[in-house]
Amino acid sequence: VILLLNREMLMQTAMQRALARSGTLPAARRMLPCVRLCARPASSESQAVQEKAKAEKVNFWRKNDQLGRPVSPHLTVYAWQITNSLSVLHRATGIAMYMGVAIIAVPYMALPYMFPAYIATLKSFGLGMFILGSAKSLITFPFAYHAANGVRHLFWDAGYGFEMGVLTKTGVAVILGSLGVSLLTGFLM
C-alpha cells in the first residue's frame, strides 16, 4: 500500500512538473484533485473552526485540572472486585496459551524425536512426582481457566448471571473449578 501511494505521488509530482514547464499548470489543477485541493488557501471559515476547536480543547483540560480529574481512569479510581480480577486473569491466560504455543509447540515440531521420548527424558531426571505434577498443573491451568470462564461468558451472552451475588459465586466457582481440573490433570494423569 505504501509503495503504491509513493508511486502515485511520484507520478503526480512528475506530471505537475511537466505541466508547469509546458505552462498548463492551471489545467492540471482541474484534472488532479490532489493538486486542486492542496493548491487552495485555507478559508477564514476553516480557520475559525480550528480556533474554536483549539479553545474548546484548552477549556476541557483546564476544567479537568480544576476538578482534579485524572487524565484517564486509573487503577486507583476503582474498588477491587472479583469480576475485574477475573477479567484480567482471562486475558492473561489467553496470552499465556498463545505464548505457550509460540514458544513451546512450534519449536517442538522442529525437534528430531517424538513427544514420548522427551517425556521419558524428563522422567529420567528423577525430579519426583511433586515437581512434574506441579509443572503439568501449571501448564494446564490457563486452558482450564479460559475454558471455564468462557462458559461463564456464554451464560452472560444468553442474559443470565448478572446479579452481583451470582457474579461472585460464579467467579469463585470458575477459580476453584479450574484449579481442581488443573491439579487433577497434573497429578493423576
Short mmCIF file of C-alpha atoms in Angstrom, two decimals:
data_model
loop_
_atom_site.label_atom_id
_atom_site.label_comp_id
_atom_site.label_asym_id
_atom_site.label_seq_id
_atom_site.Cartn_x
_atom_site.Cartn_y
_atom_site.Cartn_z
CA VAL A 1 0.00 0.00 0.00
CA ILE A 2 2.77 2.43 0.93
CA LEU A 3 4.69 1.61 -2.23
CA LEU A 4 1.60 2.23 -4.34
CA LEU A 5 0.92 5.56 -2.61
CA ASN A 6 4.54 6.63 -3.08
CA ARG A 7 4.38 5.60 -6.73
CA GLU A 8 1.19 7.63 -7.28
CA MET A 9 2.67 10.65 -5.51
CA LEU A 10 5.82 10.42 -7.64
CA MET A 11 3.71 10.18 -10.80
CA GLN A 12 1.62 13.21 -9.76
CA THR A 13 4.74 15.20 -8.95
CA ALA A 14 6.29 14.31 -12.30
CA MET A 15 3.07 15.28 -14.08
CA GLN A 16 2.89 18.58 -12.20
CA ARG A 17 6.49 19.44 -13.12
CA ALA A 18 5.93 18.56 -16.76
CA LEU A 19 2.76 20.64 -16.90
CA ALA A 20 4.45 23.54 -15.13
CA ARG A 21 7.23 23.52 -17.73
CA SER A 22 4.72 23.50 -20.55
CA GLY A 23 2.75 26.36 -18.99
CA THR A 24 -0.52 24.42 -18.49
CA LEU A 25 -0.48 24.07 -14.69
CA PRO A 26 -3.94 25.63 -14.19
CA ALA A 27 -5.37 22.88 -16.41
CA ALA A 28 -3.62 20.32 -14.24
CA ARG A 29 -5.38 21.68 -11.18
CA ARG A 30 -8.71 20.85 -12.78
CA MET A 31 -7.54 17.31 -13.70
CA LEU A 32 -5.80 16.24 -10.49
CA PRO A 33 -7.95 16.52 -7.34
CA CYS A 34 -4.91 16.43 -5.06
CA VAL A 35 -3.33 19.39 -6.82
CA ARG A 36 -6.63 21.28 -6.76
CA LEU A 37 -7.19 20.63 -3.04
CA CYS A 38 -3.62 21.30 -1.99
CA ALA A 39 -3.38 24.49 -4.01
CA ARG A 40 -6.35 26.16 -2.29
CA PRO A 41 -5.53 28.56 0.51
CA ALA A 42 -7.32 27.93 3.83
CA SER A 43 -10.56 29.90 4.12
CA SER A 44 -11.32 32.17 7.04
CA GLU A 45 -14.24 29.87 7.94
CA SER A 46 -11.98 26.82 8.35
CA GLN A 47 -9.52 28.90 10.38
CA ALA A 48 -12.37 29.99 12.68
CA VAL A 49 -13.43 26.36 13.18
CA GLN A 50 -9.83 25.40 14.00
CA GLU A 51 -9.51 28.22 16.53
CA LYS A 52 -12.81 27.26 18.17
CA ALA A 53 -11.72 23.61 18.45
CA LYS A 54 -8.39 24.66 19.98
CA ALA A 55 -10.17 26.88 22.55
CA GLU A 56 -12.58 24.06 23.48
CA LYS A 57 -9.68 21.67 23.98
CA VAL A 58 -7.86 24.13 26.26
CA ASN A 59 -11.06 24.74 28.27
CA PHE A 60 -11.67 20.98 28.58
CA TRP A 61 -8.22 20.31 30.07
CA ARG A 62 -8.39 23.41 32.29
CA LYS A 63 -11.73 22.20 33.71
CA ASN A 64 -10.33 18.71 34.33
CA ASP A 65 -7.32 20.18 36.14
CA GLN A 66 -9.55 22.37 38.33
CA LEU A 67 -11.77 19.41 39.26
CA GLY A 68 -8.76 17.20 39.99
CA ARG A 69 -9.81 14.55 37.48
CA PRO A 70 -7.21 12.01 36.36
CA VAL A 71 -6.13 12.00 32.74
CA SER A 72 -7.80 8.62 32.28
CA PRO A 73 -9.43 6.12 34.63
CA HIS A 74 -6.69 4.54 36.66
CA LEU A 75 -6.46 1.53 38.93
CA THR A 76 -6.59 3.82 41.97
CA VAL A 77 -10.06 5.03 40.95
CA TYR A 78 -11.75 1.63 41.02
CA ALA A 79 -12.50 -0.56 44.02
CA TRP A 80 -11.27 -4.15 43.80
CA GLN A 81 -13.89 -6.64 42.67
CA ILE A 82 -13.63 -10.27 41.76
CA THR A 83 -15.05 -9.54 38.30
CA ASN A 84 -12.29 -7.16 37.22
CA SER A 85 -9.61 -9.52 38.56
CA LEU A 86 -11.10 -12.44 36.65
CA SER A 87 -11.26 -10.31 33.52
CA VAL A 88 -7.54 -9.57 33.79
CA LEU A 89 -6.83 -13.24 34.53
CA HIS A 90 -8.89 -14.28 31.48
CA ARG A 91 -6.77 -12.05 29.26
CA ALA A 92 -3.56 -13.24 30.92
CA THR A 93 -4.45 -16.91 30.38
CA GLY A 94 -5.27 -16.19 26.75
CA ILE A 95 -1.84 -14.60 26.32
CA ALA A 96 -0.20 -17.47 28.22
CA MET A 97 -1.81 -20.05 25.94
CA TYR A 98 -0.71 -18.16 22.84
CA MET A 99 2.83 -17.78 24.14
CA GLY A 100 2.90 -21.44 25.11
CA VAL A 101 2.03 -22.40 21.57
CA ALA A 102 4.50 -19.94 20.10
CA ILE A 103 7.39 -20.77 22.42
CA ILE A 104 6.89 -24.49 23.11
CA ALA A 105 4.68 -26.12 20.50
CA VAL A 106 6.01 -24.54 17.31
CA PRO A 107 9.69 -25.26 18.07
CA TYR A 108 8.68 -28.80 19.14
CA MET A 109 7.71 -29.52 15.54
CA ALA A 110 11.34 -28.94 14.51
CA LEU A 111 12.76 -31.37 17.08
CA PRO A 112 14.04 -34.75 15.86
CA TYR A 113 12.16 -37.09 18.24
CA MET A 114 8.51 -37.65 19.12
CA PHE A 115 6.86 -36.35 22.29
CA PRO A 116 7.07 -39.61 24.35
CA ALA A 117 10.85 -39.57 24.03
CA TYR A 118 11.03 -36.15 25.68
CA ILE A 119 8.64 -37.20 28.46
CA ALA A 120 10.87 -40.24 29.14
CA THR A 121 13.89 -37.92 29.29
CA LEU A 122 12.12 -35.68 31.81
CA LYS A 123 11.19 -38.69 33.95
CA SER A 124 14.79 -39.92 33.84
CA PHE A 125 15.93 -36.77 35.66
CA GLY A 126 14.25 -38.12 38.80
CA LEU A 127 12.55 -34.84 39.66
CA GLY A 128 9.79 -36.58 41.54
CA MET A 129 6.03 -36.67 41.28
CA PHE A 130 5.52 -33.32 43.01
CA ILE A 131 7.65 -31.25 40.62
CA LEU A 132 6.34 -32.97 37.48
CA GLY A 133 2.74 -32.75 38.73
CA SER A 134 3.16 -29.08 39.59
CA ALA A 135 4.62 -28.36 36.16
CA LYS A 136 1.78 -30.17 34.42
CA SER A 137 -0.78 -28.34 36.59
CA LEU A 138 0.85 -25.02 35.77
CA ILE A 139 0.66 -25.82 32.06
CA THR A 140 -2.98 -26.94 32.19
CA PHE A 141 -4.31 -24.10 34.40
CA PRO A 142 -4.61 -21.50 31.59
CA PHE A 143 -6.59 -23.95 29.46
CA ALA A 144 -8.89 -24.97 32.31
CA TYR A 145 -9.50 -21.39 33.48
CA HIS A 146 -10.00 -19.98 30.00
CA ALA A 147 -12.49 -22.73 29.15
CA ALA A 148 -14.44 -22.38 32.43
CA ASN A 149 -14.57 -18.59 32.17
CA GLY A 150 -15.60 -18.95 28.52
CA VAL A 151 -18.61 -21.00 29.62
CA ARG A 152 -19.40 -18.27 32.16
CA HIS A 153 -19.28 -15.70 29.36
CA LEU A 154 -21.64 -17.83 27.27
CA PHE A 155 -24.19 -17.64 30.08
CA TRP A 156 -23.72 -13.87 30.16
CA ASP A 157 -24.30 -13.74 26.41
CA ALA A 158 -27.60 -15.53 27.00
CA GLY A 159 -28.52 -12.90 29.62
CA TYR A 160 -28.03 -14.97 32.78
CA GLY A 161 -25.88 -14.34 35.84
CA PHE A 162 -25.60 -10.55 36.03
CA GLU A 163 -26.73 -10.18 39.64
CA MET A 164 -23.83 -9.28 41.96
CA GLY A 165 -24.28 -12.35 44.15
CA VAL A 166 -24.32 -14.64 41.12
CA LEU A 167 -21.29 -12.88 39.62
CA THR A 168 -19.30 -13.50 42.77
CA LYS A 169 -20.41 -17.12 43.13
CA THR A 170 -19.69 -17.98 39.51
CA GLY A 171 -16.31 -16.23 39.72
CA VAL A 172 -15.30 -18.30 42.75
CA ALA A 173 -16.65 -21.44 41.06
CA VAL A 174 -14.58 -20.74 37.95
CA ILE A 175 -11.41 -20.27 40.01
CA LEU A 176 -11.96 -23.35 42.17
CA GLY A 177 -13.08 -25.48 39.22
CA SER A 178 -10.12 -24.56 37.06
CA LEU A 179 -7.69 -25.12 39.96
CA GLY A 180 -9.29 -28.52 40.62
CA VAL A 181 -9.18 -29.57 36.98
CA SER A 182 -5.57 -28.47 36.55
CA LEU A 183 -4.47 -30.23 39.77
CA LEU A 184 -6.31 -33.42 38.81
CA THR A 185 -4.84 -33.31 35.34
CA GLY A 186 -1.36 -32.62 36.65
CA PHE A 187 -1.21 -35.22 39.39
CA LEU A 188 -3.49 -38.01 38.24
CA MET A 189 -2.50 -38.27 34.60
#
